[in-house]
JSON list of C-alpha atoms in Angstrom, two decimals:
[
{"chain": "R", "resi": 1, "resn": "MET", "atom": "CA", "xyz": [0.96, -4.14, 10.71]},
{"chain": "R", "resi": 2, "resn": "GLY", "atom": "CA", "xyz": [3.86, -6.53, 10.89]},
{"chain": "R", "resi": 3, "resn": "ASP", "atom": "CA", "xyz": [6.75, -7.16, 8.44]},
{"chain": "R", "resi": 4, "resn": "THR", "atom": "CA", "xyz": [4.86, -9.61, 6.49]},
{"chain": "R", "resi": 5, "resn": "ALA", "atom": "CA", "xyz": [1.51, -7.54, 6.20]},
{"chain": "R", "resi": 6, "resn": "ALA", "atom": "CA", "xyz": [2.41, -6.53, 2.52]},
{"chain": "R", "resi": 7, "resn": "ALA", "atom": "CA", "xyz": [3.27, -9.73, 1.31]},
{"chain": "R", "resi": 8, "resn": "GLN", "atom": "CA", "xyz": [-0.07, -11.21, 2.94]},
{"chain": "R", "resi": 9, "resn": "ARG", "atom": "CA", "xyz": [-2.10, -8.73, 1.46]},
{"chain": "R", "resi": 10, "resn": "LEU", "atom": "CA", "xyz": [-0.52, -8.98, -2.00]},
{"chain": "R", "resi": 11, "resn": "ARG", "atom": "CA", "xyz": [-1.15, -12.76, -1.78]},
{"chain": "R", "resi": 12, "resn": "LEU", "atom": "CA", "xyz": [-4.85, -11.92, -0.94]},
{"chain": "R", "resi": 13, "resn": "LEU", "atom": "CA", "xyz": [-5.24, -9.71, -3.85]},
{"chain": "R", "resi": 14, "resn": "GLN", "atom": "CA", "xyz": [-3.94, -12.35, -6.03]},
{"chain": "R", "resi": 15, "resn": "ALA", "atom": "CA", "xyz": [-5.98, -15.35, -4.77]},
{"chain": "R", "resi": 16, "resn": "GLU", "atom": "CA", "xyz": [-9.20, -13.32, -4.12]},
{"chain": "R", "resi": 17, "resn": "PHE", "atom": "CA", "xyz": [-9.42, -10.11, -6.01]},
{"chain": "R", "resi": 18, "resn": "VAL", "atom": "CA", "xyz": [-8.11, -10.87, -9.36]},
{"chain": "R", "resi": 19, "resn": "GLN", "atom": "CA", "xyz": [-10.91, -13.03, -9.93]},
{"chain": "R", "resi": 20, "resn": "PRO", "atom": "CA", "xyz": [-13.72, -11.33, -12.04]},
{"chain": "R", "resi": 21, "resn": "THR", "atom": "CA", "xyz": [-16.81, -10.29, -9.98]},
{"chain": "R", "resi": 22, "resn": "ARG", "atom": "CA", "xyz": [-19.47, -12.80, -10.45]},
{"chain": "R", "resi": 23, "resn": "SER", "atom": "CA", "xyz": [-23.22, -11.84, -10.76]},
{"chain": "R", "resi": 24, "resn": "GLY", "atom": "CA", "xyz": [-26.22, -14.02, -9.63]},
{"chain": "R", "resi": 25, "resn": "PRO", "atom": "CA", "xyz": [-28.98, -14.67, -11.95]},
{"chain": "R", "resi": 26, "resn": "GLY", "atom": "CA", "xyz": [-30.87, -11.50, -12.67]},
{"chain": "R", "resi": 27, "resn": "ASP", "atom": "CA", "xyz": [-34.28, -11.06, -13.86]},
{"chain": "R", "resi": 28, "resn": "GLY", "atom": "CA", "xyz": [-33.82, -13.15, -16.82]},
{"chain": "R", "resi": 29, "resn": "ARG", "atom": "CA", "xyz": [-32.84, -10.78, -19.37]},
{"chain": "R", "resi": 30, "resn": "THR", "atom": "CA", "xyz": [-29.08, -10.37, -20.21]},
{"chain": "R", "resi": 31, "resn": "PRO", "atom": "CA", "xyz": [-27.98, -7.97, -22.78]},
{"chain": "R", "resi": 32, "resn": "THR", "atom": "CA", "xyz": [-26.05, -9.46, -25.72]},
{"chain": "R", "resi": 33, "resn": "ARG", "atom": "CA", "xyz": [-22.49, -8.91, -25.54]},
{"chain": "R", "resi": 34, "resn": "ALA", "atom": "CA", "xyz": [-20.15, -8.10, -28.50]},
{"chain": "R", "resi": 35, "resn": "HIS", "atom": "CA", "xyz": [-17.01, -9.32, -26.47]},
{"chain": "R", "resi": 36, "resn": "SER", "atom": "CA", "xyz": [-16.90, -11.63, -23.59]},
{"chain": "R", "resi": 37, "resn": "THR", "atom": "CA", "xyz": [-15.77, -10.42, -20.40]},
{"chain": "R", "resi": 38, "resn": "ALA", "atom": "CA", "xyz": [-12.14, -10.57, -19.19]},
{"chain": "R", "resi": 39, "resn": "PRO", "atom": "CA", "xyz": [-11.31, -13.81, -17.27]},
{"chain": "R", "resi": 40, "resn": "ILE", "atom": "CA", "xyz": [-9.70, -12.06, -14.36]},
{"chain": "R", "resi": 41, "resn": "ASN", "atom": "CA", "xyz": [-10.02, -8.44, -12.65]},
{"chain": "R", "resi": 42, "resn": "LEU", "atom": "CA", "xyz": [-7.52, -6.58, -15.18]},
{"chain": "R", "resi": 43, "resn": "GLY", "atom": "CA", "xyz": [-7.25, -3.56, -12.67]},
{"chain": "R", "resi": 44, "resn": "VAL", "atom": "CA", "xyz": [-5.92, -5.54, -9.76]},
{"chain": "R", "resi": 45, "resn": "LEU", "atom": "CA", "xyz": [-3.79, -7.43, -11.91]},
{"chain": "R", "resi": 46, "resn": "GLN", "atom": "CA", "xyz": [-2.32, -4.25, -13.23]},
{"chain": "R", "resi": 47, "resn": "GLN", "atom": "CA", "xyz": [-1.96, -2.97, -9.48]},
{"chain": "R", "resi": 48, "resn": "ILE", "atom": "CA", "xyz": [-0.02, -6.17, -8.45]},
{"chain": "R", "resi": 49, "resn": "GLN", "atom": "CA", "xyz": [2.33, -5.80, -11.56]},
{"chain": "R", "resi": 50, "resn": "ALA", "atom": "CA", "xyz": [2.83, -2.14, -10.74]},
{"chain": "R", "resi": 51, "resn": "ALA", "atom": "CA", "xyz": [3.65, -2.66, -7.09]},
{"chain": "R", "resi": 52, "resn": "VAL", "atom": "CA", "xyz": [6.15, -5.56, -8.08]},
{"chain": "R", "resi": 53, "resn": "GLN", "atom": "CA", "xyz": [7.71, -3.15, -10.64]},
{"chain": "R", "resi": 54, "resn": "GLU", "atom": "CA", "xyz": [7.99, -0.19, -8.19]},
{"chain": "R", "resi": 55, "resn": "VAL", "atom": "CA", "xyz": [9.71, -2.30, -5.69]},
{"chain": "R", "resi": 56, "resn": "GLU", "atom": "CA", "xyz": [12.13, -3.85, -8.19]},
{"chain": "R", "resi": 57, "resn": "THR", "atom": "CA", "xyz": [12.93, -0.37, -9.54]},
{"chain": "R", "resi": 58, "resn": "HIS", "atom": "CA", "xyz": [13.28, 1.05, -5.99]},
{"chain": "R", "resi": 59, "resn": "THR", "atom": "CA", "xyz": [15.65, -1.63, -5.13]},
{"chain": "R", "resi": 60, "resn": "ARG", "atom": "CA", "xyz": [17.77, -1.71, -8.11]},
{"chain": "R", "resi": 61, "resn": "ALA", "atom": "CA", "xyz": [18.24, 2.15, -7.76]},
{"chain": "R", "resi": 62, "resn": "ALA", "atom": "CA", "xyz": [19.28, 1.71, -4.13]},
{"chain": "R", "resi": 63, "resn": "ALA", "atom": "CA", "xyz": [21.40, -1.57, -4.93]},
{"chain": "R", "resi": 64, "resn": "PRO", "atom": "CA", "xyz": [22.51, -1.48, -8.44]},
{"chain": "R", "resi": 65, "resn": "GLU", "atom": "CA", "xyz": [24.43, -4.73, -7.95]},
{"chain": "R", "resi": 66, "resn": "ALA", "atom": "CA", "xyz": [20.87, -6.29, -7.36]},
{"chain": "R", "resi": 67, "resn": "GLY", "atom": "CA", "xyz": [19.77, -8.87, -10.13]},
{"chain": "R", "resi": 68, "resn": "PRO", "atom": "CA", "xyz": [16.26, -8.94, -11.38]},
{"chain": "R", "resi": 69, "resn": "PHE", "atom": "CA", "xyz": [13.28, -10.12, -9.34]},
{"chain": "R", "resi": 70, "resn": "THR", "atom": "CA", "xyz": [12.34, -13.52, -11.13]},
{"chain": "R", "resi": 71, "resn": "ASP", "atom": "CA", "xyz": [10.38, -15.35, -8.37]},
{"chain": "R", "resi": 72, "resn": "PRO", "atom": "CA", "xyz": [6.78, -16.10, -10.03]},
{"chain": "R", "resi": 73, "resn": "ARG", "atom": "CA", "xyz": [5.05, -15.34, -6.56]},
{"chain": "R", "resi": 74, "resn": "ALA", "atom": "CA", "xyz": [4.75, -11.61, -6.35]},
{"chain": "R", "resi": 75, "resn": "GLU", "atom": "CA", "xyz": [4.49, -11.60, -2.69]},
{"chain": "R", "resi": 76, "resn": "ARG", "atom": "CA", "xyz": [8.15, -12.53, -2.28]},
{"chain": "R", "resi": 77, "resn": "VAL", "atom": "CA", "xyz": [9.30, -9.18, -3.80]},
{"chain": "R", "resi": 78, "resn": "TYR", "atom": "CA", "xyz": [9.28, -7.46, -0.42]},
{"chain": "R", "resi": 79, "resn": "ASP", "atom": "CA", "xyz": [11.69, -10.41, 1.07]},
{"chain": "R", "resi": 80, "resn": "TRP", "atom": "CA", "xyz": [13.68, -10.12, -2.08]},
{"chain": "R", "resi": 81, "resn": "ALA", "atom": "CA", "xyz": [14.04, -6.23, -1.53]},
{"chain": "R", "resi": 82, "resn": "ARG", "atom": "CA", "xyz": [14.94, -6.45, 1.82]},
{"chain": "R", "resi": 83, "resn": "GLN", "atom": "CA", "xyz": [17.85, -9.16, 1.28]},
{"chain": "R", "resi": 84, "resn": "GLN", "atom": "CA", "xyz": [19.31, -6.86, -1.69]},
{"chain": "R", "resi": 85, "resn": "THR", "atom": "CA", "xyz": [19.29, -3.90, 0.42]},
{"chain": "R", "resi": 86, "resn": "ALA", "atom": "CA", "xyz": [20.11, -5.22, 4.06]},
{"chain": "R", "resi": 87, "resn": "HIS", "atom": "CA", "xyz": [23.57, -3.93, 3.85]},
{"chain": "R", "resi": 88, "resn": "LEU", "atom": "CA", "xyz": [22.51, -0.26, 3.16]},
{"chain": "R", "resi": 89, "resn": "ASP", "atom": "CA", "xyz": [22.53, 2.51, 5.55]},
{"chain": "R", "resi": 90, "resn": "ALA", "atom": "CA", "xyz": [19.61, 3.37, 7.93]},
{"chain": "R", "resi": 91, "resn": "GLU", "atom": "CA", "xyz": [18.11, 5.86, 5.75]},
{"chain": "R", "resi": 92, "resn": "ARG", "atom": "CA", "xyz": [17.83, 3.82, 2.62]},
{"chain": "R", "resi": 93, "resn": "GLN", "atom": "CA", "xyz": [16.20, 0.94, 4.47]},
{"chain": "R", "resi": 94, "resn": "GLN", "atom": "CA", "xyz": [13.87, 3.19, 6.03]},
{"chain": "R", "resi": 95, "resn": "ALA", "atom": "CA", "xyz": [12.85, 4.33, 2.52]},
{"chain": "R", "resi": 96, "resn": "ARG", "atom": "CA", "xyz": [12.32, 0.88, 1.49]},
{"chain": "R", "resi": 97, "resn": "GLU", "atom": "CA", "xyz": [10.29, 0.05, 4.53]},
{"chain": "R", "resi": 98, "resn": "ALA", "atom": "CA", "xyz": [8.06, 3.08, 3.88]},
{"chain": "R", "resi": 99, "resn": "LEU", "atom": "CA", "xyz": [7.56, 1.93, 0.30]},
{"chain": "R", "resi": 100, "resn": "ILE", "atom": "CA", "xyz": [6.41, -1.38, 1.45]},
{"chain": "R", "resi": 101, "resn": "TYR", "atom": "CA", "xyz": [4.15, -0.04, 4.17]},
{"chain": "R", "resi": 102, "resn": "ARG", "atom": "CA", "xyz": [2.69, 2.27, 1.83]},
{"chain": "R", "resi": 103, "resn": "GLN", "atom": "CA", "xyz": [2.03, -0.77, -0.50]},
{"chain": "R", "resi": 104, "resn": "SER", "atom": "CA", "xyz": [0.67, -2.61, 2.20]},
{"chain": "R", "resi": 105, "resn": "MET", "atom": "CA", "xyz": [-1.97, 0.06, 2.99]},
{"chain": "R", "resi": 106, "resn": "GLU", "atom": "CA", "xyz": [-2.88, 0.13, -0.86]},
{"chain": "R", "resi": 107, "resn": "HIS", "atom": "CA", "xyz": [-3.52, -3.35, -0.90]},
{"chain": "R", "resi": 108, "resn": "ALA", "atom": "CA", "xyz": [-5.72, -3.23, 1.93]},
{"chain": "R", "resi": 109, "resn": "LEU", "atom": "CA", "xyz": [-7.67, -0.39, 0.47]},
{"chain": "R", "resi": 110, "resn": "THR", "atom": "CA", "xyz": [-8.23, -2.29, -2.79]},
{"chain": "R", "resi": 111, "resn": "THR", "atom": "CA", "xyz": [-9.82, -5.13, -0.85]},
{"chain": "R", "resi": 112, "resn": "GLY", "atom": "CA", "xyz": [-11.97, -2.44, 1.10]},
{"chain": "R", "resi": 113, "resn": "ASP", "atom": "CA", "xyz": [-10.03, -2.38, 4.32]},
{"chain": "R", "resi": 114, "resn": "THR", "atom": "CA", "xyz": [-10.01, 1.34, 5.12]},
{"chain": "R", "resi": 115, "resn": "SER", "atom": "CA", "xyz": [-9.23, 0.70, 8.71]},
{"chain": "R", "resi": 116, "resn": "VAL", "atom": "CA", "xyz": [-5.56, 0.78, 7.82]},
{"chain": "R", "resi": 117, "resn": "VAL", "atom": "CA", "xyz": [-5.91, 4.44, 7.51]},
{"chain": "R", "resi": 118, "resn": "ARG", "atom": "CA", "xyz": [-7.91, 4.97, 10.80]},
{"chain": "R", "resi": 119, "resn": "ARG", "atom": "CA", "xyz": [-5.13, 3.29, 12.62]},
{"chain": "R", "resi": 120, "resn": "GLN", "atom": "CA", "xyz": [-2.71, 5.97, 11.53]},
{"chain": "R", "resi": 121, "resn": "PRO", "atom": "CA", "xyz": [-2.54, 9.28, 14.00]},
{"chain": "R", "resi": 122, "resn": "CYS", "atom": "CA", "xyz": [-2.98, 12.48, 12.11]},
{"chain": "R", "resi": 123, "resn": "PRO", "atom": "CA", "xyz": [0.53, 13.93, 11.21]},
{"chain": "R", "resi": 124, "resn": "ALA", "atom": "CA", "xyz": [-0.73, 17.47, 12.08]},
{"chain": "R", "resi": 125, "resn": "CYS", "atom": "CA", "xyz": [-2.90, 17.24, 15.24]},
{"chain": "R", "resi": 126, "resn": "GLY", "atom": "CA", "xyz": [-1.88, 13.49, 16.36]},
{"chain": "R", "resi": 127, "resn": "CYS", "atom": "CA", "xyz": [-5.64, 12.60, 16.75]},
{"chain": "R", "resi": 128, "resn": "TRP", "atom": "CA", "xyz": [-6.88, 9.22, 15.47]},
{"chain": "R", "resi": 129, "resn": "GLY", "atom": "CA", "xyz": [-9.53, 10.84, 13.23]},
{"chain": "R", "resi": 130, "resn": "LEU", "atom": "CA", "xyz": [-8.29, 9.86, 10.00]},
{"chain": "R", "resi": 131, "resn": "PHE", "atom": "CA", "xyz": [-10.65, 8.67, 7.20]},
{"chain": "R", "resi": 132, "resn": "TRP", "atom": "CA", "xyz": [-9.84, 7.49, 3.67]},
{"chain": "R", "resi": 133, "resn": "ARG", "atom": "CA", "xyz": [-11.34, 9.88, 1.13]},
{"chain": "R", "resi": 134, "resn": "GLU", "atom": "CA", "xyz": [-11.56, 7.66, -2.17]},
{"chain": "R", "resi": 135, "resn": "ALA", "atom": "CA", "xyz": [-12.17, 10.48, -4.56]},
{"chain": "R", "resi": 136, "resn": "GLN", "atom": "CA", "xyz": [-9.00, 12.13, -3.64]},
{"chain": "R", "resi": 137, "resn": "HIS", "atom": "CA", "xyz": [-7.00, 9.07, -2.93]},
{"chain": "R", "resi": 138, "resn": "LYS", "atom": "CA", "xyz": [-6.04, 10.77, 0.50]},
{"chain": "R", "resi": 139, "resn": "ALA", "atom": "CA", "xyz": [-6.65, 10.32, 4.18]},
{"chain": "R", "resi": 140, "resn": "VAL", "atom": "CA", "xyz": [-8.49, 13.19, 5.82]},
{"chain": "R", "resi": 141, "resn": "CYS", "atom": "CA", "xyz": [-8.48, 14.48, 9.32]},
{"chain": "R", "resi": 142, "resn": "VAL", "atom": "CA", "xyz": [-11.92, 14.86, 10.80]},
{"chain": "R", "resi": 143, "resn": "ASN", "atom": "CA", "xyz": [-11.12, 17.05, 13.70]},
{"chain": "R", "resi": 144, "resn": "ARG", "atom": "CA", "xyz": [-12.59, 20.18, 12.99]},
{"chain": "R", "resi": 145, "resn": "TYR", "atom": "CA", "xyz": [-9.71, 22.23, 14.40]},
{"chain": "R", "resi": 146, "resn": "CYS", "atom": "CA", "xyz": [-7.19, 20.50, 12.25]},
{"chain": "R", "resi": 147, "resn": "THR", "atom": "CA", "xyz": [-7.38, 22.58, 8.97]},
{"chain": "R", "resi": 148, "resn": "ASP", "atom": "CA", "xyz": [-4.89, 24.12, 6.79]},
{"chain": "R", "resi": 149, "resn": "GLU", "atom": "CA", "xyz": [-4.30, 27.80, 5.75]},
{"chain": "R", "resi": 150, "resn": "GLN", "atom": "CA", "xyz": [-7.66, 27.88, 3.56]},
{"chain": "R", "resi": 151, "resn": "GLY", "atom": "CA", "xyz": [-9.62, 26.34, 6.50]},
{"chain": "R", "resi": 152, "resn": "LEU", "atom": "CA", "xyz": [-10.03, 22.95, 4.97]},
{"chain": "R", "resi": 153, "resn": "ALA", "atom": "CA", "xyz": [-9.39, 19.79, 6.64]},
{"chain": "R", "resi": 154, "resn": "ARG", "atom": "CA", "xyz": [-6.09, 18.43, 6.34]},
{"chain": "R", "resi": 155, "resn": "THR", "atom": "CA", "xyz": [-5.24, 15.54, 4.00]},
{"chain": "R", "resi": 156, "resn": "TRP", "atom": "CA", "xyz": [-2.49, 13.25, 3.80]},
{"chain": "R", "resi": 157, "resn": "THR", "atom": "CA", "xyz": [-1.00, 10.87, 1.06]},
{"chain": "R", "resi": 158, "resn": "LEU", "atom": "CA", "xyz": [-0.40, 7.18, 1.98]},
{"chain": "R", "resi": 159, "resn": "ALA", "atom": "CA", "xyz": [3.27, 7.84, 1.20]},
{"chain": "R", "resi": 160, "resn": "HIS", "atom": "CA", "xyz": [3.50, 10.43, 3.96]},
{"chain": "R", "resi": 161, "resn": "LEU", "atom": "CA", "xyz": [1.57, 8.45, 6.44]},
{"chain": "R", "resi": 162, "resn": "ALA", "atom": "CA", "xyz": [3.90, 5.56, 5.73]},
{"chain": "R", "resi": 163, "resn": "GLN", "atom": "CA", "xyz": [7.05, 7.80, 6.09]},
{"chain": "R", "resi": 164, "resn": "GLN", "atom": "CA", "xyz": [5.73, 9.01, 9.43]},
{"chain": "R", "resi": 165, "resn": "TYR", "atom": "CA", "xyz": [4.69, 5.59, 10.69]},
{"chain": "R", "resi": 166, "resn": "ILE", "atom": "CA", "xyz": [8.12, 3.94, 9.81]},
{"chain": "R", "resi": 167, "resn": "ALA", "atom": "CA", "xyz": [10.09, 6.98, 11.07]},
{"chain": "R", "resi": 168, "resn": "GLU", "atom": "CA", "xyz": [8.15, 6.85, 14.44]},
{"chain": "R", "resi": 169, "resn": "ARG", "atom": "CA", "xyz": [8.67, 3.01, 14.76]},
{"chain": "R", "resi": 170, "resn": "ASN", "atom": "CA", "xyz": [12.50, 3.19, 13.99]},
{"chain": "R", "resi": 171, "resn": "SER", "atom": "CA", "xyz": [12.68, 6.11, 16.56]},
{"chain": "R", "resi": 172, "resn": "ALA", "atom": "CA", "xyz": [10.92, 3.96, 19.18]},
{"chain": "R", "resi": 173, "resn": "ALA", "atom": "CA", "xyz": [13.08, 1.13, 18.54]},
{"chain": "R", "resi": 174, "resn": "ALA", "atom": "CA", "xyz": [16.11, 3.04, 19.02]},
{"chain": "R", "resi": 175, "resn": "ARG", "atom": "CA", "xyz": [14.84, 4.61, 22.19]},
{"chain": "R", "resi": 176, "resn": "ALA", "atom": "CA", "xyz": [14.10, 0.97, 23.51]},
{"chain": "R", "resi": 177, "resn": "THR", "atom": "CA", "xyz": [17.55, -0.13, 23.02]}
]
C-alpha cells in the first residue's frame, strides 16, 4: 500500500459506501414504516468522522502548534497530518504512519476487502496465513503450529499489524541507503 492508499480508501468510503443500500423490487409486499430510513449510511459516515477526529487528535498531541483540520474533504487529513508533523523525530513519524496504515486497512475492511490482512505476514511465525475474523475484529493466523499459551490460534489487532509493517518498511529503507 502506498502513501496515498488511506486517502483513496477514505474517498471511496465517502463516494460509494455512505449511500444507503438499495433493495430491488421484492415480492410486492412492503412493510409500513413508522419512520423513513436515513438518506445515507450513518455507520460509515460515523467511521469517516471518527477517523478524521483520531488523526487530528493524534497530530495535535504530537504537534500542539498545529491548527485544526478545516478542509471539507476528509481524505486530505492524512496529507495535513504529514505536513504538520514533518519536523518531528523518526519515532513520532513512524507512529503517525502506523495510524494512517491501520486506518487504511480499516477502510478496506469496511468495503469488504479482506485481502489487506492476507498481505501481512504473521508477526509470530512469519507465514502468509492471516485471515480477518470479523467477530473478533482481529487477524488470525491459520498456521496450525502458530498458537498461543492456551493452544489457540494467534490473533493480531490491526494496530499491531500496522506498527509491524511500518517498522519493517522503515528498517528496509534504512538498510537500502
